[in-house]
Short mmCIF file of C-alpha atoms and ligand atoms in Angstrom, two decimals:
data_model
loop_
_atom_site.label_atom_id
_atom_site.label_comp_id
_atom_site.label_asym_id
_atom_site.label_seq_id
_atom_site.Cartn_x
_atom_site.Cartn_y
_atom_site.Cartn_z
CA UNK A 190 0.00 0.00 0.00
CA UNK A 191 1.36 3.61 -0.87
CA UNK A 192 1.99 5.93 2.12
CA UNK A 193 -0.99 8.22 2.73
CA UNK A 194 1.39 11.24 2.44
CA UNK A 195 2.23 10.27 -0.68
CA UNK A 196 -1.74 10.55 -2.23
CA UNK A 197 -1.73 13.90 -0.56
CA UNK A 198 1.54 14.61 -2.87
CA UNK A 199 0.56 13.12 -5.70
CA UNK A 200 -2.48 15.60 -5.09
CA UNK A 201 -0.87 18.63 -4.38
CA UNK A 202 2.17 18.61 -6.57
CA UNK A 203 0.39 18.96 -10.27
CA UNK A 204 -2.17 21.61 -9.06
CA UNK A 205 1.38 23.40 -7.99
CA UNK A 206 3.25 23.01 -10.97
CA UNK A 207 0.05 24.53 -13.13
CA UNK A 208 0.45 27.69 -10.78
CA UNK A 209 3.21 30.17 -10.79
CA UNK A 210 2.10 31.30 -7.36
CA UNK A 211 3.00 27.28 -5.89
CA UNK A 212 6.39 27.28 -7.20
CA UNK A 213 7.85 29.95 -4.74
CA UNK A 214 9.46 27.72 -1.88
CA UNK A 215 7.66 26.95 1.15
CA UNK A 216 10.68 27.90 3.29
CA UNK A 217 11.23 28.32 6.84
CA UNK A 218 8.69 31.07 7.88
CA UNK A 219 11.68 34.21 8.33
CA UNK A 220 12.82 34.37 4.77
CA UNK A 221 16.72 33.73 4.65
CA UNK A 222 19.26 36.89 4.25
CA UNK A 223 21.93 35.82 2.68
CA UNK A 224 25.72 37.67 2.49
CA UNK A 225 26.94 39.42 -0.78
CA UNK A 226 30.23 39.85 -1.02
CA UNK A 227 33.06 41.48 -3.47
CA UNK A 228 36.17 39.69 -3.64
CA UNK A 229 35.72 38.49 -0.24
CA UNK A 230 34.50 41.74 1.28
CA UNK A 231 30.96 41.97 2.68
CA UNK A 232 28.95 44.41 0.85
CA UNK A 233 25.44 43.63 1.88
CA UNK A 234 24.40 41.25 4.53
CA UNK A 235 20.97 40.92 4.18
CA UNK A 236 20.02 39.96 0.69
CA UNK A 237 16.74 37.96 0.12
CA UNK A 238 15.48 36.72 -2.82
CA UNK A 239 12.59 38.37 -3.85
CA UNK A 240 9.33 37.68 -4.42
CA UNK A 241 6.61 37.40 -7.03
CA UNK A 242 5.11 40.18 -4.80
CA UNK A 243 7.57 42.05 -5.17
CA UNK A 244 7.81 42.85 -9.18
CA UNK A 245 4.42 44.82 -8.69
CA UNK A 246 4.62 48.25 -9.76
CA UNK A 247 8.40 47.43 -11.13
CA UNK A 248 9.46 49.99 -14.22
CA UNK A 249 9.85 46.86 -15.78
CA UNK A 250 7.23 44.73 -14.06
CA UNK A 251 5.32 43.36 -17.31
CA UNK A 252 9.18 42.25 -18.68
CA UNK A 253 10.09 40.43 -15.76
CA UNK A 254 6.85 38.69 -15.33
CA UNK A 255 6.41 37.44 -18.47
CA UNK A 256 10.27 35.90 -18.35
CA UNK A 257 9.23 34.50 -15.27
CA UNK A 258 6.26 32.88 -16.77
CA UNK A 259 8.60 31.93 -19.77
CA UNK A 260 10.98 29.89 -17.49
CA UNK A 261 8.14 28.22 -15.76
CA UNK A 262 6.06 27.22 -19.05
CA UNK A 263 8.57 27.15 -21.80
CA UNK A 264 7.60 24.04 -23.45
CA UNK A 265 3.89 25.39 -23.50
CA UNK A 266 5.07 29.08 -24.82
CA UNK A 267 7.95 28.33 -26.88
CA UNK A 268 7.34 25.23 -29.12
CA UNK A 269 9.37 26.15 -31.83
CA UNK A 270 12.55 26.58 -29.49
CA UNK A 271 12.01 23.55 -27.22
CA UNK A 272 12.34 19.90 -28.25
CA UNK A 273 12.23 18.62 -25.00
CA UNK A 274 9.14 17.94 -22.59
CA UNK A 275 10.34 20.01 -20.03
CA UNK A 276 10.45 23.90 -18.87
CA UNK A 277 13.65 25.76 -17.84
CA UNK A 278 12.11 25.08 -14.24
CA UNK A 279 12.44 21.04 -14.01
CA UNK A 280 15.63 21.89 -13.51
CA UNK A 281 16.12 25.31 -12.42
CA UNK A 282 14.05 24.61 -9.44
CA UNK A 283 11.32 27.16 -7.52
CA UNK A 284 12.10 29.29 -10.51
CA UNK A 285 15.81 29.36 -9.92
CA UNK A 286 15.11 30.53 -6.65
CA UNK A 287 16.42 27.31 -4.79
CA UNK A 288 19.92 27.66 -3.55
CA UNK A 289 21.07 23.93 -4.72
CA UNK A 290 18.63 23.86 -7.03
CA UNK A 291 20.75 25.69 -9.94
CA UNK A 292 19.74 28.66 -8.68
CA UNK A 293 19.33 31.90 -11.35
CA UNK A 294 20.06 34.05 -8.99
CA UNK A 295 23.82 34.83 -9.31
CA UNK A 296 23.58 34.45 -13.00
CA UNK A 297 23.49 38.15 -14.44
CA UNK A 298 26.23 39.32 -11.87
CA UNK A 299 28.76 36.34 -13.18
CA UNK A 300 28.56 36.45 -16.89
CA UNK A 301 30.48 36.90 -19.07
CA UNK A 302 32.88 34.58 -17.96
CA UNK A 303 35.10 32.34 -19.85
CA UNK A 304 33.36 28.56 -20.41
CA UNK A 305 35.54 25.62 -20.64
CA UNK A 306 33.19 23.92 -22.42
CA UNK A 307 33.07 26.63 -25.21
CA UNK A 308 36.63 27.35 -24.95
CA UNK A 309 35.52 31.24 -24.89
CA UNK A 310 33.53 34.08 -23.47
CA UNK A 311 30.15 33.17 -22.96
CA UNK A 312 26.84 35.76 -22.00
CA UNK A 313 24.37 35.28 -20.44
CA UNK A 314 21.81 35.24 -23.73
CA UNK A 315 24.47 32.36 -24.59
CA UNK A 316 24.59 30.74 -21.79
CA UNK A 317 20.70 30.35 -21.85
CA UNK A 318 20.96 29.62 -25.45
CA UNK A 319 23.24 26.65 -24.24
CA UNK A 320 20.55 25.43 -22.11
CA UNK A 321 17.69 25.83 -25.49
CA UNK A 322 19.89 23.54 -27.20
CA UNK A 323 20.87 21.27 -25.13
CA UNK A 324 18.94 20.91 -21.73
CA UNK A 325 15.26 21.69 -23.72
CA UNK A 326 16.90 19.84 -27.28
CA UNK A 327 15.72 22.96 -28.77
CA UNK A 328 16.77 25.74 -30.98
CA UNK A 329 18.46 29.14 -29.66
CA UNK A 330 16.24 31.78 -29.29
CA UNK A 331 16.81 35.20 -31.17
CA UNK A 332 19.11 37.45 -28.28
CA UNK A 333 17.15 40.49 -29.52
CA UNK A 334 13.30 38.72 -29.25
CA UNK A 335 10.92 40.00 -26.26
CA UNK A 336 11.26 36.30 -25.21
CA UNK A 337 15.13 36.47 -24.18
CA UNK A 338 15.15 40.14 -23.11
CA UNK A 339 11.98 38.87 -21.07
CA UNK A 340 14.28 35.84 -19.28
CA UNK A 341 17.15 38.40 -19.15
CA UNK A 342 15.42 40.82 -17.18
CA UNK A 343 13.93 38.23 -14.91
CA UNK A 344 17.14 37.04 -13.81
CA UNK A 345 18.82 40.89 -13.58
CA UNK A 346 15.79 41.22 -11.13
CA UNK A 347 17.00 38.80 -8.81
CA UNK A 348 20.13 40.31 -8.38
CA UNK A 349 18.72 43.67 -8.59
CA UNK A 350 20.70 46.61 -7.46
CA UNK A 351 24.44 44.43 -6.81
CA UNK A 352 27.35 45.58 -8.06
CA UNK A 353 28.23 43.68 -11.24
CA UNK A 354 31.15 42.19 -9.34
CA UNK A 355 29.58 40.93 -6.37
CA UNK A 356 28.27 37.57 -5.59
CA UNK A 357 25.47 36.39 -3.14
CA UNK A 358 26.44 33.79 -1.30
CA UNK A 359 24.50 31.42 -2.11
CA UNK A 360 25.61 27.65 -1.85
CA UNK A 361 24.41 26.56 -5.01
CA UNK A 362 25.27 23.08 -4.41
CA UNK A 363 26.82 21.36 -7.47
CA UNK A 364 29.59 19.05 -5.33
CA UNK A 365 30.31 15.85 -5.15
CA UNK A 366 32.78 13.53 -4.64
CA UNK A 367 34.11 12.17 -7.70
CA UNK A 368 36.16 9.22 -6.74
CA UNK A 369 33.14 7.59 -6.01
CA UNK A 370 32.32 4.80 -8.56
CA UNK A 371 29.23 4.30 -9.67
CA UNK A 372 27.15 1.28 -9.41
CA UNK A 373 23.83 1.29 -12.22
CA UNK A 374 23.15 -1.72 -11.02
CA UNK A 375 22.30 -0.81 -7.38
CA UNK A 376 21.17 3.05 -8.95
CA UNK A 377 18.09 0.95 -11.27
CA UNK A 378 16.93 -0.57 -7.74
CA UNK A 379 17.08 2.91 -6.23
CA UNK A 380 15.34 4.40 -9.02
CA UNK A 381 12.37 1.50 -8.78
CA UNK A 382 12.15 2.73 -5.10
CA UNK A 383 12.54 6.36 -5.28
CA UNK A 384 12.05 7.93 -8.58
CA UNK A 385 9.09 5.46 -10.74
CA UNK A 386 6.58 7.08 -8.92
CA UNK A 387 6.81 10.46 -10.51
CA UNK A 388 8.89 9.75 -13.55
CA UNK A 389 8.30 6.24 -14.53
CA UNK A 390 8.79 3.04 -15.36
CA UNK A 391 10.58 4.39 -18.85
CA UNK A 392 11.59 7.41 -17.28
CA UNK A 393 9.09 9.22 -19.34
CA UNK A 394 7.73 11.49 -16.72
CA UNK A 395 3.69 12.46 -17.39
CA UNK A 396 1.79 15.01 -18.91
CA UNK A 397 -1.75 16.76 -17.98
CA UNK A 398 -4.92 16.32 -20.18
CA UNK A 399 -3.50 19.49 -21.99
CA UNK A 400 0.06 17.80 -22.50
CA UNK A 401 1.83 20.04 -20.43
CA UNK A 402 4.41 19.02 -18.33
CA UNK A 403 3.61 17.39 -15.13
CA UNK A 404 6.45 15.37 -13.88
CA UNK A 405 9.44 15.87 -16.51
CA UNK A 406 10.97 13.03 -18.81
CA UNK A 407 14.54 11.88 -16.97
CA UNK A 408 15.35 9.87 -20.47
CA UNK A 409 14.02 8.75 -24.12
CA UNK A 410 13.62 10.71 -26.77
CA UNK A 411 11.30 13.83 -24.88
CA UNK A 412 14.02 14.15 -22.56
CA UNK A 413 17.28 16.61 -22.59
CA UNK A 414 20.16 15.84 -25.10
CA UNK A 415 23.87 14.32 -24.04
CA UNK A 416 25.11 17.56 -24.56
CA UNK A 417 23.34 18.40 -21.59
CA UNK A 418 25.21 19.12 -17.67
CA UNK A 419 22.52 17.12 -16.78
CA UNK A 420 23.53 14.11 -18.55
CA UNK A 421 26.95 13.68 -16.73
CA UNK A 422 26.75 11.62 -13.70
CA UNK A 423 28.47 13.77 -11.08
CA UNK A 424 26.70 16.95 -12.24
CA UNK A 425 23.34 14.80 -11.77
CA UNK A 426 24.07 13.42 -8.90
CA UNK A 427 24.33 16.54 -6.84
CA UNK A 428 21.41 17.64 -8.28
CA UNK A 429 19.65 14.68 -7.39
CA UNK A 430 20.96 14.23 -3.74
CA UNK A 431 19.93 17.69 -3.05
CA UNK A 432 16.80 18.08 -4.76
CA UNK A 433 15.31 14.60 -5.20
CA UNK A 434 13.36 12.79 -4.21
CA UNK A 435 11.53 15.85 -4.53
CA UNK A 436 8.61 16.02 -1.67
CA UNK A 437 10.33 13.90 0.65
CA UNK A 438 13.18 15.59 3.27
CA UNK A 439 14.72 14.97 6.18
CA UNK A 440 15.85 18.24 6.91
CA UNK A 441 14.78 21.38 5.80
CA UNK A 442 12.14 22.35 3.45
CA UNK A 443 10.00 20.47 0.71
CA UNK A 444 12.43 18.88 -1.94
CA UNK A 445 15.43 19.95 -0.27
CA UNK A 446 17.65 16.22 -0.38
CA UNK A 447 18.44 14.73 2.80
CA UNK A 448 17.18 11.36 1.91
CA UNK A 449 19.92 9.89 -0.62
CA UNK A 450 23.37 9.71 0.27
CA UNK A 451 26.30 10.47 -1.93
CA UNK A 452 26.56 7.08 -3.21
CA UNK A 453 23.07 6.58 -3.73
CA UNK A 454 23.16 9.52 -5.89
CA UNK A 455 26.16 8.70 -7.91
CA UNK A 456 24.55 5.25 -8.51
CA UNK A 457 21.24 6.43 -9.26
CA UNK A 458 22.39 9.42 -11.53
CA UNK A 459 25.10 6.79 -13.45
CA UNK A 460 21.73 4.72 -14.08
CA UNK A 461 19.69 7.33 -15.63
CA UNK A 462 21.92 9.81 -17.08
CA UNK A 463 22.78 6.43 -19.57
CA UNK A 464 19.69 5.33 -20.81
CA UNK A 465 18.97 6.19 -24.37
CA UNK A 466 18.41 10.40 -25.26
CA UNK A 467 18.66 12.13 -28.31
CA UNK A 468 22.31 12.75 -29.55
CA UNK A 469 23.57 16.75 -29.88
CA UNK A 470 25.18 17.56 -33.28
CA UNK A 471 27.10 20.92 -31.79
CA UNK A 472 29.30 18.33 -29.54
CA UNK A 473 32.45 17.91 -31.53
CA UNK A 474 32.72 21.68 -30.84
CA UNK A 475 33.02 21.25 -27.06
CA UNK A 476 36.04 21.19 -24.88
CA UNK A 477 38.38 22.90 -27.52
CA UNK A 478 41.21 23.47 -25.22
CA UNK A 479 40.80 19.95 -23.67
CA UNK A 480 40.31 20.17 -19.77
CA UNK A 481 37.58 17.42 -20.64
CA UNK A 482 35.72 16.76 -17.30
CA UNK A 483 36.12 13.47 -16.01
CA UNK A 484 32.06 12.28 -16.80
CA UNK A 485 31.81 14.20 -19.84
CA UNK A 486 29.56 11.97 -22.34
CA UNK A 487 31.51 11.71 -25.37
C1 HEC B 1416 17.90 19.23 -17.81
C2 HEC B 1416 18.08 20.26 -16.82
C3 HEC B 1416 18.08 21.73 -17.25
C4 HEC B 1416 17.13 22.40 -17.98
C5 HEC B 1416 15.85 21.85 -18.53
C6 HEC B 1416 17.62 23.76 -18.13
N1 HEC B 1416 18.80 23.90 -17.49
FE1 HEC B 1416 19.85 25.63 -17.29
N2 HEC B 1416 21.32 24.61 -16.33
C7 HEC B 1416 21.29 23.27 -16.00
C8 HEC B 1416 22.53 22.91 -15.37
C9 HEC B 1416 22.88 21.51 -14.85
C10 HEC B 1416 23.31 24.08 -15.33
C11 HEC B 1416 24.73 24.22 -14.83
C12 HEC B 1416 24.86 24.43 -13.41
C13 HEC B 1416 26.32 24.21 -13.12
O1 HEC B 1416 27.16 24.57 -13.94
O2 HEC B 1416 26.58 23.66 -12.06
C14 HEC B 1416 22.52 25.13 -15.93
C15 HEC B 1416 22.94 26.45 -16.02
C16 HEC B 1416 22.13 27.49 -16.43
C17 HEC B 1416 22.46 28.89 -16.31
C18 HEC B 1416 23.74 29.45 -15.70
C19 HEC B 1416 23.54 29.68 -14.22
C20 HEC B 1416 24.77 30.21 -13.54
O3 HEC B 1416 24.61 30.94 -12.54
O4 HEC B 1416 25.88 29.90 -13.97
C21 HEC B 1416 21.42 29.59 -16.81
C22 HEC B 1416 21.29 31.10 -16.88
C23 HEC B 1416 20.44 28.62 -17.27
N3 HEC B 1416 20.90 27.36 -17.01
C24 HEC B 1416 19.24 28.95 -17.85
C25 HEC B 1416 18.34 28.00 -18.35
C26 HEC B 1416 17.20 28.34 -19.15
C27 HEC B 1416 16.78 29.75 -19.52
C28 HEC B 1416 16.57 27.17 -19.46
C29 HEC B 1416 15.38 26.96 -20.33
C30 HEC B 1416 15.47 27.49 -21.68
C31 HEC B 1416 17.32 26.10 -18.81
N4 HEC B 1416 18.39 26.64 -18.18
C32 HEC B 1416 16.97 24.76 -18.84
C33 HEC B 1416 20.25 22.41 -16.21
C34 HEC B 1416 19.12 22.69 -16.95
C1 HEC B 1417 7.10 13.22 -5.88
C2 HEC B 1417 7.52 13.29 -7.25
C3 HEC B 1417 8.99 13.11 -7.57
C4 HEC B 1417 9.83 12.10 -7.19
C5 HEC B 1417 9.53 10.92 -6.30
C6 HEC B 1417 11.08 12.36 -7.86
N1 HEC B 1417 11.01 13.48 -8.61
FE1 HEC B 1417 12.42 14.23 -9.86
N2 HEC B 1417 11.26 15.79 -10.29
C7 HEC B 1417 9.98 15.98 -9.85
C8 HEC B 1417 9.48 17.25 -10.32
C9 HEC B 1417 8.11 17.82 -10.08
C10 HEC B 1417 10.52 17.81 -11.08
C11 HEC B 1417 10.52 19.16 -11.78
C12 HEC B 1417 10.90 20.27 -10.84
C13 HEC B 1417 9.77 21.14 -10.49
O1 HEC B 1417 8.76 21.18 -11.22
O2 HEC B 1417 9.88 21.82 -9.45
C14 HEC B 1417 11.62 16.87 -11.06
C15 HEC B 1417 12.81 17.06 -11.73
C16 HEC B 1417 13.80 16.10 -11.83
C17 HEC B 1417 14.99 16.22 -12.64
C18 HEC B 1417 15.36 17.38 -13.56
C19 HEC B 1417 14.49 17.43 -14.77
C20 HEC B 1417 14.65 16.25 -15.71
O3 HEC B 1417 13.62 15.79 -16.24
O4 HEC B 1417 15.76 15.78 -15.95
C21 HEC B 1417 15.71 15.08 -12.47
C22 HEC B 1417 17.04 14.73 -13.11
C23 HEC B 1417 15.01 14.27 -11.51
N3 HEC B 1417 13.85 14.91 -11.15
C24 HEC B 1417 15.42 13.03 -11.08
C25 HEC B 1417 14.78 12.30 -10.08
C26 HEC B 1417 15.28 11.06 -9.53
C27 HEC B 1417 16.52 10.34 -10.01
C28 HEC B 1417 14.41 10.68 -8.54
C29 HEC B 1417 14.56 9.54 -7.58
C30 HEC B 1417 15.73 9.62 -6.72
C31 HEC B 1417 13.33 11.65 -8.52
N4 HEC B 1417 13.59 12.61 -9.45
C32 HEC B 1417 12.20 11.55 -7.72
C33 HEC B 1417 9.26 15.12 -9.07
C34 HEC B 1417 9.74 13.98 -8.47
#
C-alpha cells in the first residue's frame, strides 16, 4: 500500500506546478538573508530573494513577469525553441530561486565569464541559449526577441541593485565527490524505489490532459540531449541528492535532499543519465582546449 502522504503529494504537486504562485518555496517562515560579497569583502548582509510580490509596480514589471512565466512554461510558450518535454524550471528549481537547485540568482552578476566547455567568453543570452539547445533539445532563441530580453530581465531582477562584481552567497550546491564509482546496477533498484513514482517506469515522466508538463521526462527521446550538464553523472548526482526525491526531506524544506546519500546519488544518476536520449550535433565543438571533465559523455 502507498503511504498516505504520498496521495496527498501526488495531489498537491500537479495543481502546484500549473500555478506560478505554488512554485515559490515553502521555506522556513523568516525568509533567509543571505551575504553578498566582493572579492571576499561583505557588501550587503541581508540579501533575500525576492518575491513574485515584489515585481508589482516594477518599471519593468510586465518584462520580468512574463520571463518568469517563460521559465516556468517554456515548453507550453515556446514550441518552436524547445524539443524537450520540459520547462527551464524542471531543472532550475522554484524558478531558480532554490539555492542547490541551480539557482538563477547569481547568474546576471557572473557572466560573461570564460566557459571551458566553449573554450571562450560566454553571456548570459548564450549561456541560456546553451541550455535551449541542449537541456530543452531545442533551438536558440533570437538574443534580440521579447522572449530572451523577457528571461534576461527576470534574472537581472534577482540580483537587482548588486554591483556587477559581487556575488550572493548562495551555496548553489553542485559538489560531489568524484572518486566515487558508480554502481547502475544498485542506482536501477534505487530508481524503482525512489524515482518510478513520478517519472516512470521508462523514465518518461507524465503530462496533464493538456500535454503540459507534469512530472518531466529523466530519459528517451522527450528528454534533454547528451550535450546536456545534466547528462553527466556527477553533475546529476548533486542535483539529485539535493533536490530529489523531490517532496520527501529529512531536513529542511520540501524537496530539499536529505534522503539519498552520496553514493546513492552517484549510482542512481550513473543509471539514468545512460539510458537512451537524443544525440547533440554541436558536440564535436566542445572542450576545444581539452580540460575534458572526467564524466563528460563523449
Ligand atoms: C535538464 C536540466 C536543465 C534544464 C531543462 C535547463 N537547465 Fe539551465 N542549467 C542546468 C545545469 C545543470 C546548469 C549548470 C549548473 C552548473 O554549472 O553547475 C545550468 C545552467 C544554467 C544557467 C547558468 C547559471 C549560472 O549561474 O551559472 C542559466 C542562466 C540557465 N541554465 C538557464 C536555463 C534556461 C533559460 C533554461 C530553459 C530554456 C534552462 N536553463 C533549462 C540544467 C538545466
Ligand atoms: C514526488 C515526485 C517526484 C519524485 C519521487 C522524484 N522526482 Fe524528480 N522531479 C519531480 C518534479 C516535479 C521535477 C521538476 C521540478 C519542479 O517542477 O519543481 C523533477 C525534476 C527532476 C529532474 C530534472 C528534470 C529532468 O527531467 O531531468 C531530475 C534529473 C530528476 N527529477 C530526477 C529524479 C530522480 C533520479 C528521482 C529519484 C531519486 C526523482 N527525481 C524523484 C518530481 C519527483
Amino acid at each position: 500500500m502507498k503511504h498516505p502522504l504520498f496521495a496527498l503529494v501526488r495531489g498537491i504537486l500537479p495543481v502546484c506546478l500549473a500555478l506560478a504562485a505554488c512554485s515559490e518555496t515553502p521555506t522556513a517562515a523568516t525568509p533567509q538573508q543571505f551575504a553578498v560579497k566582493v572579492a571576499k569583502e561583505v557588501v550587503k548582509s541581508d540579501y533575500q530573494v525576492p518575491s513574485v510580490a515584489d515585481v508589482k509596480g516594477h518599471s519593468n514589471e510586465e518584462l520580468i513577469r512574463y520571463g518568469g512565466r517563460l521559465l516556468n512554461e517554456t515548453k507550453r510558450l515556446l514550441p518552436n525553441n524547445v524539443g524537450a518535454s520540459m520547462n527551464c524550471n524542471s531543472c532550475h528549481i522554484a524558478n531558480g530561486k532554490e539555492q542547490k537547485g541551480a539557482p538563477y540568482v547569481n547568474a546576471n552578476l557572473t557572466y560573461p565569464q570564460k566557459m571551458p566547455r566553449a573554450g571562450k567568453m560566454v553571456d548570459l543570452a548564450m549561456r541560456i541559449n546553451g541550455c535551449f539547445q541542449r537541456s530543452m533539445n531545442g533551438k536558440p532563441l533570437d538574443v534580440n526577441s521579447k522572449e530572451m530580453q523577457a528571461m534576461l530581465a527576470y534574472m537581472a531582477w534577482l540580483s537587482e541593485g548588486l554591483p556587477k562584481k559581487a556575488k550572493i552567497d548562495f551555496d548553489a550546491g553542485g559538489k560531489i565527490d568524484e572518486s566515487l564509482v558508480p554502481n547502475p546496477e544498485r542506482g536501477k533498484l534505487l530508481y524503482a524505489q525512489q524515482c518510478v513514482s513520478c517519472h516512470g517506469d521508462n523514465g518518461q515522466g507524465s503530462k496533464d490532459a493538456r500535454g503540459n508538463v507534469v512530472f518531466p521526462p529523466l530519459w528517451g527521446e522527450e528528454s534533454f540531449n547528451i550535450g546536456a550538464g545534466m547528462a553527466r553523472t556527477y553533475k546529476a548526482a548533486a542535483f539529485l541528492r539535493d533536490n530529489m526525491p523531490m517532496s520527501v526531506q529529512k531536513n529542511g524544506a520540501w524537496g530539499q535532499g536529505g534522503v539519498l546519500s552520496d553514493q546513492d546519488a552517484v549510482d542512481i544518476a550513473e543509471y539514468f543519465t545512460h539510458q537512451p536520449r537524443p544525440d547533440f550535433a554541436g558536440k564535436v565543438k566542445d572542450w576545444p582546449e581539452g580540460n575534458k571533465p572526467k564524466d563528460a559523455r563523449y
